Amino acid sequence: MKHFPIFMALEGHRVVVSGGGEAALAKLRLLLKTEARLTVIAANAAPEIAAWADEERLTLINRSMEAGDALCARLFYAANEDDAEDARVADLAHRDGALVNIVDNLEDSQFITPAMVDRDPVVVAIGTEGAAPVLARAIKKDIEERLSPRLGLMARIGKAFRAKADALPFGLKRREFWADYYNKDIATEAQAQEALDTLLGKHLNAQAKEGHVELVGAGPGDPDLLTMKARKALDAADVVIYDRLVAPEILELARREAVMLSAGKEGFGPSVTQDAINEMIVSHARAGAHVVRLKSGDPTVFGRLDEEIEACEASGVAWSIVPGITSASAAVASLGQSLTKRGRNSGVRFITGHDTKGFADHDWKTLAREGEVAAIYMGKKSARFIQGRLLMHGVDAATPVTVIENASRPNQRILATCLGELEPTLSDANLSGPALVFLGLAPRAAMAAAQQHELEAVS
């Protein structure tokens, strides 16, 4: 982000525009909606600008800009539609201490004016840092259609009602009151006032809302793979308790006011205990919060889901599950493969490389059967153990093994190897992110190369 969005207070402050043509008019039509003291400096101002000056909506100086004209101005626009003149007046404004925007010159401007959706006092600003003005206009059009033309009226009346609404406890109850109000379709000021009075009485007399826990799957990491239901849960959450592997881009989707609590676990490393996590979940829910327990992948797959459900039930806390896309599904898609294939395997095993007691033991004899496919979660540090068990039970050392690090994320990495070379391949790769190991699957391109090699060997 090269431009940090802010809303600057302009009431009673100077804003100066140099230029009197179409570029200046475009800026002035927007600036006239503010309560700034506007000054236009132009030797040949358009008739509209002269008319606004006659109406005392702005001050017009009929000459070229001189040193000192931008003194005490908060903002300055160079809109002369002449590069040399814009550069000259911008330099003068810089010296006078104003923030400078040169119209259609992003590189030399100190600030930019975004596309805006105006429902005064509700204003939505849309910026693309000059990269895609057409996209900004398209987004503006979409938002314009979504927001009621009466939203500004409702906001103005709601603002005047805030002192009365302070009778509600700060936090969840007050947010619910305002959410109820802004979800109504109100046409007149009288209707808005009546709705506010009625809603306030209803919320003041309402019993305290019970907390609720949503156990939500964050998917493998790509925010585009987050389900719509998970997005809605994050938007409504008062408290988000998240795992170490949840991508930062997904955490950014949570409501800004939400309390964000890390509950990181790391295999064979420092971790928040499960008892401590259970206590966090239950205590916030008991306090009336909407708690989202955000788990990487799908909470029903190696997510200790049952332990957290049991903690909720033991405390009388309501809960629900929002499934997510598990890492195996995202990872196998990146291989151009399917987890099951007719004639190869009619099932697939999801197994873990380690559990609470250390390296996890499995039915290695069954896994050793030809054509078996397994997705091994948390198998990075237990790879040598898994390799040894499988070879011991007769799995062919040439069996394809694929390791996917950071599945679905921009820094995803795919290692194609075989069981006999799983170690030292993993150690040599120096993986730093979460990794999933597939037994019996190879990337489609790797399989094609192997088949070609066999054909060449035969011929």
Short mmCIF file of C-alpha atoms in Angstrom, two decimals:
data_model
loop_
_atom_site.label_atom_id
_atom_site.label_comp_id
_atom_site.label_asym_id
_atom_site.label_seq_id
_atom_site.Cartn_x
_atom_site.Cartn_y
_atom_site.Cartn_z
CA MET A 1 0.00 0.00 0.00
CA LYS A 2 1.74 3.17 -1.21
CA HIS A 3 -1.13 5.51 -0.31
CA PHE A 4 -2.62 5.28 3.17
CA PRO A 5 -6.34 6.20 3.10
CA ILE A 6 -7.44 8.88 5.55
CA PHE A 7 -10.41 11.23 5.87
CA MET A 8 -9.07 14.75 6.42
CA ALA A 9 -11.04 17.39 8.35
CA LEU A 10 -11.59 20.33 5.98
CA GLU A 11 -14.32 22.29 7.74
CA GLY A 12 -13.20 25.91 7.87
CA HIS A 13 -9.78 25.17 6.31
CA ARG A 14 -8.36 26.47 3.04
CA VAL A 15 -8.18 24.36 -0.09
CA VAL A 16 -6.58 26.01 -3.14
CA VAL A 17 -7.06 25.03 -6.78
CA SER A 18 -4.84 26.43 -9.52
CA GLY A 19 -6.56 26.25 -12.90
CA GLY A 20 -9.88 27.21 -14.42
CA GLY A 21 -10.64 24.57 -17.04
CA GLU A 22 -12.22 21.12 -17.13
CA ALA A 23 -9.69 19.53 -14.78
CA ALA A 24 -10.30 22.21 -12.17
CA LEU A 25 -14.08 21.93 -12.61
CA ALA A 26 -13.95 18.17 -12.00
CA LYS A 27 -12.13 18.68 -8.70
CA LEU A 28 -14.31 21.61 -7.63
CA ARG A 29 -17.57 19.70 -8.12
CA LEU A 30 -16.27 17.27 -5.50
CA LEU A 31 -14.70 19.87 -3.19
CA LEU A 32 -17.87 21.97 -3.11
CA LYS A 33 -19.52 19.11 -1.21
CA THR A 34 -17.13 19.74 1.68
CA GLU A 35 -17.16 22.61 4.20
CA ALA A 36 -13.71 23.84 3.18
CA ARG A 37 -12.92 27.48 2.29
CA LEU A 38 -12.15 27.15 -1.41
CA THR A 39 -9.86 29.45 -3.39
CA VAL A 40 -9.43 29.19 -7.16
CA ILE A 41 -6.53 30.90 -8.90
CA ALA A 42 -7.00 31.19 -12.66
CA ALA A 43 -6.41 33.90 -15.27
CA ASN A 44 -9.24 32.52 -17.42
CA ALA A 45 -11.78 30.72 -15.23
CA ALA A 46 -14.68 28.80 -16.71
CA PRO A 47 -18.13 30.49 -16.41
CA GLU A 48 -19.23 27.88 -13.83
CA ILE A 49 -16.34 28.87 -11.55
CA ALA A 50 -17.18 32.56 -11.91
CA ALA A 51 -20.81 31.78 -11.06
CA TRP A 52 -19.78 29.87 -7.91
CA ALA A 53 -17.68 32.87 -6.92
CA ASP A 54 -20.67 35.18 -7.42
CA GLU A 55 -22.69 32.86 -5.14
CA GLU A 56 -19.85 33.13 -2.58
CA ARG A 57 -19.29 29.41 -2.63
CA LEU A 58 -15.60 30.01 -3.34
CA THR A 59 -13.07 32.80 -3.78
CA LEU A 60 -11.78 33.46 -7.31
CA ILE A 61 -8.44 35.17 -7.96
CA ASN A 62 -8.24 36.20 -11.62
CA ARG A 63 -4.51 35.81 -12.29
CA SER A 64 -1.74 33.26 -12.40
CA MET A 65 -0.55 31.82 -9.11
CA GLU A 66 2.14 33.61 -7.12
CA ALA A 67 4.25 32.75 -4.08
CA GLY A 68 2.22 32.81 -0.87
CA ASP A 69 -1.12 32.02 -2.52
CA ALA A 70 -1.22 28.58 -0.85
CA LEU A 71 -0.23 29.71 2.63
CA CYS A 72 -2.29 27.97 5.36
CA ALA A 73 -3.91 25.69 2.77
CA ARG A 74 -4.39 22.08 3.83
CA LEU A 75 -4.68 20.84 0.27
CA PHE A 76 -3.57 22.20 -3.08
CA TYR A 77 -4.60 21.01 -6.54
CA ALA A 78 -2.56 21.86 -9.64
CA ALA A 79 -5.16 21.60 -12.41
CA ASN A 80 -3.89 23.84 -15.21
CA GLU A 81 -3.77 21.06 -17.82
CA ASP A 82 -0.25 22.24 -18.68
CA ASP A 83 2.70 20.23 -17.38
CA ALA A 84 5.09 23.16 -17.07
CA GLU A 85 2.58 25.41 -15.31
CA ASP A 86 1.45 22.60 -13.00
CA ALA A 87 5.06 21.92 -12.04
CA ARG A 88 5.63 25.65 -11.35
CA VAL A 89 2.54 26.12 -9.14
CA ALA A 90 3.14 22.79 -7.37
CA ASP A 91 6.60 24.01 -6.39
CA LEU A 92 5.12 27.24 -5.01
CA ALA A 93 2.50 25.30 -3.02
CA HIS A 94 5.16 22.97 -1.61
CA ARG A 95 7.06 26.01 -0.36
CA ASP A 96 3.86 27.36 1.22
CA GLY A 97 3.52 24.10 3.16
CA ALA A 98 0.46 22.62 1.45
CA LEU A 99 -0.10 18.97 0.50
CA VAL A 100 -0.01 18.91 -3.29
CA ASN A 101 -1.93 16.95 -5.89
CA ILE A 102 -1.08 17.40 -9.57
CA VAL A 103 -4.04 16.25 -11.63
CA ASP A 104 -3.20 13.18 -13.75
CA ASN A 105 0.35 13.06 -12.37
CA LEU A 106 0.45 10.32 -9.75
CA GLU A 107 4.23 10.19 -9.47
CA ASP A 108 4.67 13.85 -8.46
CA SER A 109 1.57 14.07 -6.23
CA GLN A 110 1.71 13.85 -2.45
CA PHE A 111 -1.87 12.60 -2.24
CA ILE A 112 -4.57 11.31 -4.55
CA THR A 113 -8.33 11.80 -4.58
CA PRO A 114 -10.09 8.42 -4.69
CA ALA A 115 -13.33 7.52 -6.42
CA MET A 116 -16.14 8.15 -3.93
CA VAL A 117 -19.63 6.95 -3.16
CA ASP A 118 -21.32 9.86 -1.40
CA ARG A 119 -24.13 9.24 1.06
CA ASP A 120 -23.14 12.15 3.27
CA PRO A 121 -22.13 11.64 6.05
CA VAL A 122 -21.43 8.09 4.84
CA VAL A 123 -18.59 8.22 2.32
CA VAL A 124 -16.96 5.20 0.66
CA ALA A 125 -13.54 5.90 -0.89
CA ILE A 126 -12.11 3.57 -3.56
CA GLY A 127 -8.49 3.78 -4.63
CA THR A 128 -6.31 1.75 -6.98
CA GLU A 129 -3.18 3.95 -6.64
CA GLY A 130 -3.62 4.96 -10.25
CA ALA A 131 -3.26 1.39 -11.50
CA ALA A 132 -6.84 0.84 -12.65
CA PRO A 133 -9.18 3.88 -12.74
CA VAL A 134 -11.69 1.87 -14.79
CA LEU A 135 -11.81 -0.77 -12.03
CA ALA A 136 -12.33 1.94 -9.38
CA ARG A 137 -15.30 3.28 -11.36
CA ALA A 138 -16.75 -0.22 -11.74
CA ILE A 139 -16.47 -0.82 -7.98
CA LYS A 140 -18.07 2.58 -7.34
CA LYS A 141 -20.98 1.71 -9.61
CA ASP A 142 -21.50 -1.61 -7.81
CA ILE A 143 -21.48 0.03 -4.36
CA GLU A 144 -23.77 2.85 -5.54
CA GLU A 145 -26.35 0.25 -6.51
CA ARG A 146 -26.07 -1.57 -3.18
CA LEU A 147 -26.36 1.41 -0.84
CA SER A 148 -29.77 2.96 -0.29
CA PRO A 149 -30.05 6.61 -1.39
CA ARG A 150 -31.57 7.22 2.07
CA LEU A 151 -28.53 5.90 3.91
CA GLY A 152 -27.18 9.41 4.43
CA LEU A 153 -30.46 10.53 6.03
CA MET A 154 -30.42 7.52 8.35
CA ALA A 155 -26.79 8.16 9.30
CA ARG A 156 -27.39 11.84 10.07
CA ILE A 157 -30.35 11.04 12.31
CA GLY A 158 -28.51 8.12 13.88
CA LYS A 159 -25.56 10.38 14.68
CA ALA A 160 -27.85 12.76 16.58
CA PHE A 161 -29.27 9.76 18.49
CA ARG A 162 -25.90 8.43 19.67
CA ALA A 163 -26.11 10.07 23.11
CA LYS A 164 -29.38 8.23 23.82
CA ALA A 165 -27.94 4.95 22.51
CA ASP A 166 -25.13 5.25 25.04
CA ALA A 167 -27.68 3.98 27.60
CA LEU A 168 -26.89 0.54 26.17
CA PRO A 169 -23.73 -1.23 27.42
CA PHE A 170 -20.68 -0.65 25.25
CA GLY A 171 -19.86 -3.53 22.92
CA LEU A 172 -22.11 -6.26 21.61
CA LYS A 173 -25.49 -4.85 22.76
CA ARG A 174 -24.80 -1.45 21.30
CA ARG A 175 -23.59 -2.95 17.98
CA GLU A 176 -26.74 -5.08 17.74
CA PHE A 177 -28.91 -2.00 18.26
CA TRP A 178 -27.25 -0.09 15.44
CA ALA A 179 -27.26 -3.16 13.19
CA ASP A 180 -31.04 -3.47 13.68
CA TYR A 181 -31.50 0.20 12.83
CA TYR A 182 -29.41 0.23 9.65
CA ASN A 183 -31.02 -2.97 8.39
CA LYS A 184 -34.37 -1.16 8.17
CA ASP A 185 -35.68 0.53 5.04
CA ILE A 186 -36.60 4.01 6.22
CA ALA A 187 -37.89 6.74 3.91
CA THR A 188 -38.46 9.77 6.14
CA GLU A 189 -36.93 11.51 9.15
CA ALA A 190 -40.07 10.83 11.21
CA GLN A 191 -39.84 7.10 10.46
CA ALA A 192 -36.18 7.07 11.46
CA GLN A 193 -36.84 8.80 14.77
CA GLU A 194 -39.71 6.43 15.56
CA ALA A 195 -37.60 3.38 14.65
CA LEU A 196 -34.73 4.53 16.88
CA ASP A 197 -36.98 5.13 19.91
CA THR A 198 -38.74 1.78 19.45
CA LEU A 199 -35.50 -0.16 18.97
CA LEU A 200 -33.83 1.46 21.97
CA GLY A 201 -36.68 0.38 24.23
CA LYS A 202 -36.56 -3.13 22.81
CA HIS A 203 -32.79 -3.48 23.32
CA LEU A 204 -32.82 -1.93 26.79
CA ASN A 205 -35.39 -4.47 27.94
CA ALA A 206 -33.87 -7.45 26.12
CA GLN A 207 -32.19 -10.15 28.14
CA ALA A 208 -28.44 -10.55 27.75
CA LYS A 209 -27.64 -12.52 24.62
CA GLU A 210 -25.99 -15.88 25.12
CA GLY A 211 -22.61 -16.42 23.55
CA HIS A 212 -22.05 -18.81 20.67
CA VAL A 213 -19.01 -20.64 19.31
CA GLU A 214 -18.45 -21.32 15.62
CA LEU A 215 -15.70 -23.84 14.85
CA VAL A 216 -14.64 -22.59 11.44
CA GLY A 217 -12.37 -24.06 8.78
CA ALA A 218 -10.03 -21.44 7.29
CA GLY A 219 -9.04 -23.67 4.37
CA PRO A 220 -5.46 -24.35 3.27
CA GLY A 221 -4.36 -20.70 3.02
CA ASP A 222 -5.63 -19.13 -0.20
CA PRO A 223 -8.32 -16.59 0.87
CA ASP A 224 -10.27 -17.40 -2.32
CA LEU A 225 -10.78 -20.94 -0.98
CA LEU A 226 -12.53 -19.66 2.13
CA THR A 227 -16.23 -20.59 2.11
CA MET A 228 -18.92 -17.90 2.10
CA LYS A 229 -20.18 -19.18 5.44
CA ALA A 230 -16.70 -18.79 6.94
CA ARG A 231 -16.51 -15.22 5.58
CA LYS A 232 -19.83 -14.40 7.23
CA ALA A 233 -18.65 -15.90 10.53
CA LEU A 234 -15.51 -13.74 10.51
CA ASP A 235 -17.56 -10.67 9.71
CA ALA A 236 -19.83 -11.29 12.72
CA ALA A 237 -17.22 -12.45 15.25
CA ASP A 238 -16.56 -10.60 18.49
CA VAL A 239 -13.58 -12.85 19.28
CA VAL A 240 -11.41 -14.83 16.84
CA ILE A 241 -9.18 -17.57 18.30
CA TYR A 242 -6.91 -18.67 15.46
CA ASP A 243 -4.31 -21.34 14.75
CA ARG A 244 -0.69 -20.67 13.82
CA LEU A 245 -1.20 -21.86 10.23
CA VAL A 246 -4.12 -19.56 9.39
CA ALA A 247 -2.94 -17.20 6.64
CA PRO A 248 -2.60 -13.48 7.57
CA GLU A 249 -4.74 -12.57 4.54
CA ILE A 250 -7.62 -14.54 6.08
CA LEU A 251 -7.20 -12.90 9.48
CA GLU A 252 -7.52 -9.55 7.71
CA LEU A 253 -11.10 -10.48 6.81
CA ALA A 254 -12.21 -10.45 10.45
CA ARG A 255 -14.21 -7.50 11.74
CA ARG A 256 -11.84 -4.70 12.75
CA GLU A 257 -13.33 -4.52 16.26
CA ALA A 258 -12.92 -8.24 16.86
CA VAL A 259 -10.51 -9.41 19.56
CA MET A 260 -7.82 -11.52 17.85
CA LEU A 261 -6.25 -14.26 19.99
CA SER A 262 -3.50 -16.60 18.82
CA ALA A 263 -3.79 -20.25 19.85
CA GLY A 264 -0.76 -21.49 17.96
CA LYS A 265 0.33 -25.11 18.05
CA GLU A 266 3.56 -26.40 16.57
CA GLY A 267 4.52 -30.05 16.29
CA PHE A 268 7.39 -30.84 18.66
CA GLY A 269 7.61 -27.11 19.46
CA PRO A 270 6.13 -24.44 21.75
CA SER A 271 2.34 -24.53 21.83
CA VAL A 272 -0.68 -23.18 23.63
CA THR A 273 -2.11 -26.15 25.51
CA GLN A 274 -5.45 -27.54 24.49
CA ASP A 275 -6.81 -26.89 27.99
CA ALA A 276 -5.83 -23.22 27.65
CA ILE A 277 -7.53 -23.00 24.26
CA ASN A 278 -10.69 -24.60 25.65
CA GLU A 279 -10.70 -22.07 28.48
CA MET A 280 -10.33 -19.16 26.03
CA ILE A 281 -13.23 -20.40 23.92
CA VAL A 282 -15.56 -21.05 26.84
CA SER A 283 -14.78 -17.92 28.86
CA HIS A 284 -15.46 -15.55 25.97
CA ALA A 285 -18.64 -17.36 24.96
CA ARG A 286 -19.91 -17.28 28.55
CA ALA A 287 -19.38 -13.51 28.51
CA GLY A 288 -21.87 -13.29 25.62
CA ALA A 289 -19.39 -13.07 22.75
CA HIS A 290 -19.75 -14.56 19.29
CA VAL A 291 -16.56 -16.65 19.22
CA VAL A 292 -14.99 -17.93 16.01
CA ARG A 293 -12.49 -20.73 16.60
CA LEU A 294 -10.57 -20.49 13.34
CA LYS A 295 -8.69 -23.63 12.30
CA SER A 296 -6.45 -24.18 9.31
CA GLY A 297 -7.97 -26.47 6.67
CA ASP A 298 -11.09 -28.32 7.82
CA PRO A 299 -11.75 -28.50 11.57
CA THR A 300 -13.02 -32.08 11.23
CA VAL A 301 -9.63 -33.34 9.96
CA PHE A 302 -6.93 -33.55 12.66
CA GLY A 303 -8.29 -30.39 14.26
CA ARG A 304 -8.96 -31.61 17.82
CA LEU A 305 -12.53 -30.67 17.16
CA ASP A 306 -14.09 -33.15 19.58
CA GLU A 307 -12.09 -31.82 22.53
CA GLU A 308 -13.34 -28.28 21.93
CA ILE A 309 -16.92 -29.42 21.38
CA GLU A 310 -16.78 -31.36 24.65
CA ALA A 311 -15.50 -28.25 26.46
CA CYS A 312 -18.40 -26.20 25.06
CA GLU A 313 -21.00 -28.81 25.98
CA ALA A 314 -19.60 -29.22 29.49
CA SER A 315 -19.99 -25.46 29.99
CA GLY A 316 -23.44 -25.21 28.39
CA VAL A 317 -22.14 -23.12 25.46
CA ALA A 318 -23.88 -23.39 22.09
CA TRP A 319 -21.67 -24.34 19.15
CA SER A 320 -21.76 -25.04 15.42
CA ILE A 321 -19.28 -26.21 12.79
CA VAL A 322 -18.37 -24.44 9.54
CA PRO A 323 -16.38 -26.95 7.45
CA GLY A 324 -13.46 -25.82 5.30
CA ILE A 325 -11.45 -27.15 2.39
CA THR A 326 -8.87 -29.55 3.80
CA SER A 327 -5.24 -29.21 2.73
CA ALA A 328 -5.25 -32.58 0.94
CA SER A 329 -7.94 -31.42 -1.51
CA ALA A 330 -6.11 -28.19 -2.32
CA ALA A 331 -2.73 -29.89 -2.54
CA VAL A 332 -3.82 -32.73 -4.83
CA ALA A 333 -5.46 -30.20 -7.15
CA SER A 334 -2.06 -28.53 -7.59
CA LEU A 335 -0.65 -31.90 -8.71
CA GLY A 336 -3.20 -32.23 -11.50
CA GLN A 337 -4.29 -35.45 -9.82
CA SER A 338 -7.30 -37.02 -8.17
CA LEU A 339 -7.28 -38.56 -4.73
CA THR A 340 -9.11 -41.60 -6.12
CA LYS A 341 -8.97 -43.18 -9.55
CA ARG A 342 -10.91 -46.04 -11.03
CA GLY A 343 -8.63 -49.06 -11.38
CA ARG A 344 -5.98 -47.62 -9.07
CA ASN A 345 -7.55 -47.00 -5.66
CA SER A 346 -11.11 -47.01 -4.41
CA GLY A 347 -10.21 -45.23 -1.20
CA VAL A 348 -7.74 -42.81 0.28
CA ARG A 349 -6.37 -42.61 3.81
CA PHE A 350 -5.86 -39.36 5.70
CA ILE A 351 -3.26 -40.06 8.36
CA THR A 352 -1.14 -37.95 10.69
CA GLY A 353 2.62 -38.16 11.03
CA HIS A 354 2.56 -37.52 14.74
CA ASP A 355 0.04 -37.37 17.54
CA THR A 356 0.05 -36.32 21.19
CA LYS A 357 2.33 -39.27 22.06
CA GLY A 358 4.92 -38.63 19.34
CA PHE A 359 5.27 -40.34 15.96
CA ALA A 360 1.93 -41.93 15.06
CA ASP A 361 1.75 -45.65 14.27
CA HIS A 362 -0.68 -46.91 11.63
CA ASP A 363 -1.76 -50.05 9.81
CA TRP A 364 1.40 -50.13 7.73
CA LYS A 365 0.59 -53.56 6.32
CA THR A 366 -2.60 -52.24 4.68
CA LEU A 367 -0.79 -49.13 3.43
CA ALA A 368 1.82 -51.40 1.83
CA ARG A 369 -0.72 -52.90 -0.59
CA GLU A 370 -0.18 -51.97 -4.22
CA GLY A 371 -2.25 -48.98 -5.37
CA GLU A 372 -2.88 -47.57 -1.89
CA VAL A 373 -2.95 -43.77 -1.63
CA ALA A 374 -2.42 -41.85 1.58
CA ALA A 375 -2.34 -38.16 2.45
CA ILE A 376 -0.02 -37.75 5.42
CA TYR A 377 -0.62 -34.61 7.47
CA MET A 378 2.09 -33.26 9.78
CA GLY A 379 4.57 -35.70 8.25
CA LYS A 380 7.52 -33.40 7.70
CA LYS A 381 9.43 -34.18 10.91
CA SER A 382 8.29 -37.81 10.99
CA ALA A 383 9.26 -38.53 7.37
CA ARG A 384 12.16 -40.87 8.18
CA PHE A 385 9.96 -42.82 10.63
CA ILE A 386 7.18 -43.17 8.01
CA GLN A 387 9.68 -44.11 5.29
CA GLY A 388 11.19 -46.83 7.47
CA ARG A 389 7.85 -48.33 8.47
CA LEU A 390 6.58 -48.49 4.89
CA LEU A 391 9.79 -50.00 3.49
CA MET A 392 9.81 -52.50 6.38
CA HIS A 393 6.34 -53.67 5.38
CA GLY A 394 7.25 -54.17 1.75
CA VAL A 395 6.31 -50.98 -0.05
CA ASP A 396 8.34 -50.63 -3.26
CA ALA A 397 11.06 -48.01 -2.81
CA ALA A 398 10.13 -46.63 -6.27
CA THR A 399 6.58 -45.79 -5.12
CA PRO A 400 5.94 -42.12 -6.02
CA VAL A 401 5.85 -39.69 -3.11
CA THR A 402 5.00 -36.02 -3.46
CA VAL A 403 5.49 -33.35 -0.83
CA ILE A 404 3.53 -30.08 -1.09
CA GLU A 405 4.68 -27.20 1.09
CA ASN A 406 2.32 -24.24 1.72
CA ALA A 407 -0.48 -25.77 -0.37
CA SER A 408 -2.56 -23.18 -2.28
CA ARG A 409 -0.43 -20.24 -1.15
CA PRO A 410 1.73 -18.02 -3.39
CA ASN A 411 4.90 -19.65 -2.00
CA GLN A 412 3.66 -23.20 -2.62
CA ARG A 413 6.43 -25.70 -3.44
CA ILE A 414 6.09 -29.22 -4.88
CA LEU A 415 8.73 -31.91 -4.42
CA ALA A 416 8.35 -35.05 -6.52
CA THR A 417 10.38 -38.00 -5.28
CA CYS A 418 9.95 -41.68 -4.38
CA LEU A 419 9.67 -43.51 -1.07
CA GLY A 420 13.28 -44.66 -1.14
CA GLU A 421 14.46 -41.05 -1.51
CA LEU A 422 11.91 -39.35 0.78
CA GLU A 423 14.79 -38.84 3.15
CA PRO A 424 17.18 -37.15 2.49
CA THR A 425 15.00 -35.28 -0.07
CA LEU A 426 12.98 -33.58 2.67
CA SER A 427 15.98 -32.61 4.77
CA ASP A 428 17.84 -31.28 1.73
CA ALA A 429 14.81 -29.18 0.71
CA ASN A 430 14.90 -27.33 4.06
CA LEU A 431 11.15 -26.84 4.17
CA SER A 432 9.96 -24.06 6.50
CA GLY A 433 6.19 -24.11 5.93
CA PRO A 434 3.46 -26.69 6.60
CA ALA A 435 3.85 -29.72 4.33
CA LEU A 436 1.60 -32.55 3.20
CA VAL A 437 3.06 -35.87 2.01
CA PHE A 438 1.25 -37.99 -0.61
CA LEU A 439 2.08 -41.67 -0.86
CA GLY A 440 1.24 -43.22 -4.23
CA LEU A 441 0.66 -39.95 -6.12
CA ALA A 442 2.93 -37.92 -8.34
CA PRO A 443 2.36 -34.66 -10.24
CA ARG A 444 0.85 -35.43 -13.64
CA ALA A 445 3.90 -33.98 -15.42
CA ALA A 446 6.24 -36.15 -13.34
CA MET A 447 4.19 -39.25 -14.12
CA ALA A 448 4.31 -38.49 -17.84
CA ALA A 449 8.11 -38.10 -17.69
CA ALA A 450 8.46 -41.40 -15.82
CA GLN A 451 6.30 -43.24 -18.35
CA GLN A 452 8.36 -41.77 -21.20
CA HIS A 453 11.56 -42.94 -19.48
CA GLU A 454 10.17 -46.50 -19.21
CA LEU A 455 9.25 -46.51 -22.92
CA GLU A 456 12.73 -45.35 -23.91
CA ALA A 457 14.30 -48.02 -21.70
CA VAL A 458 12.23 -50.77 -23.38
CA SER A 459 13.03 -49.58 -26.92
#
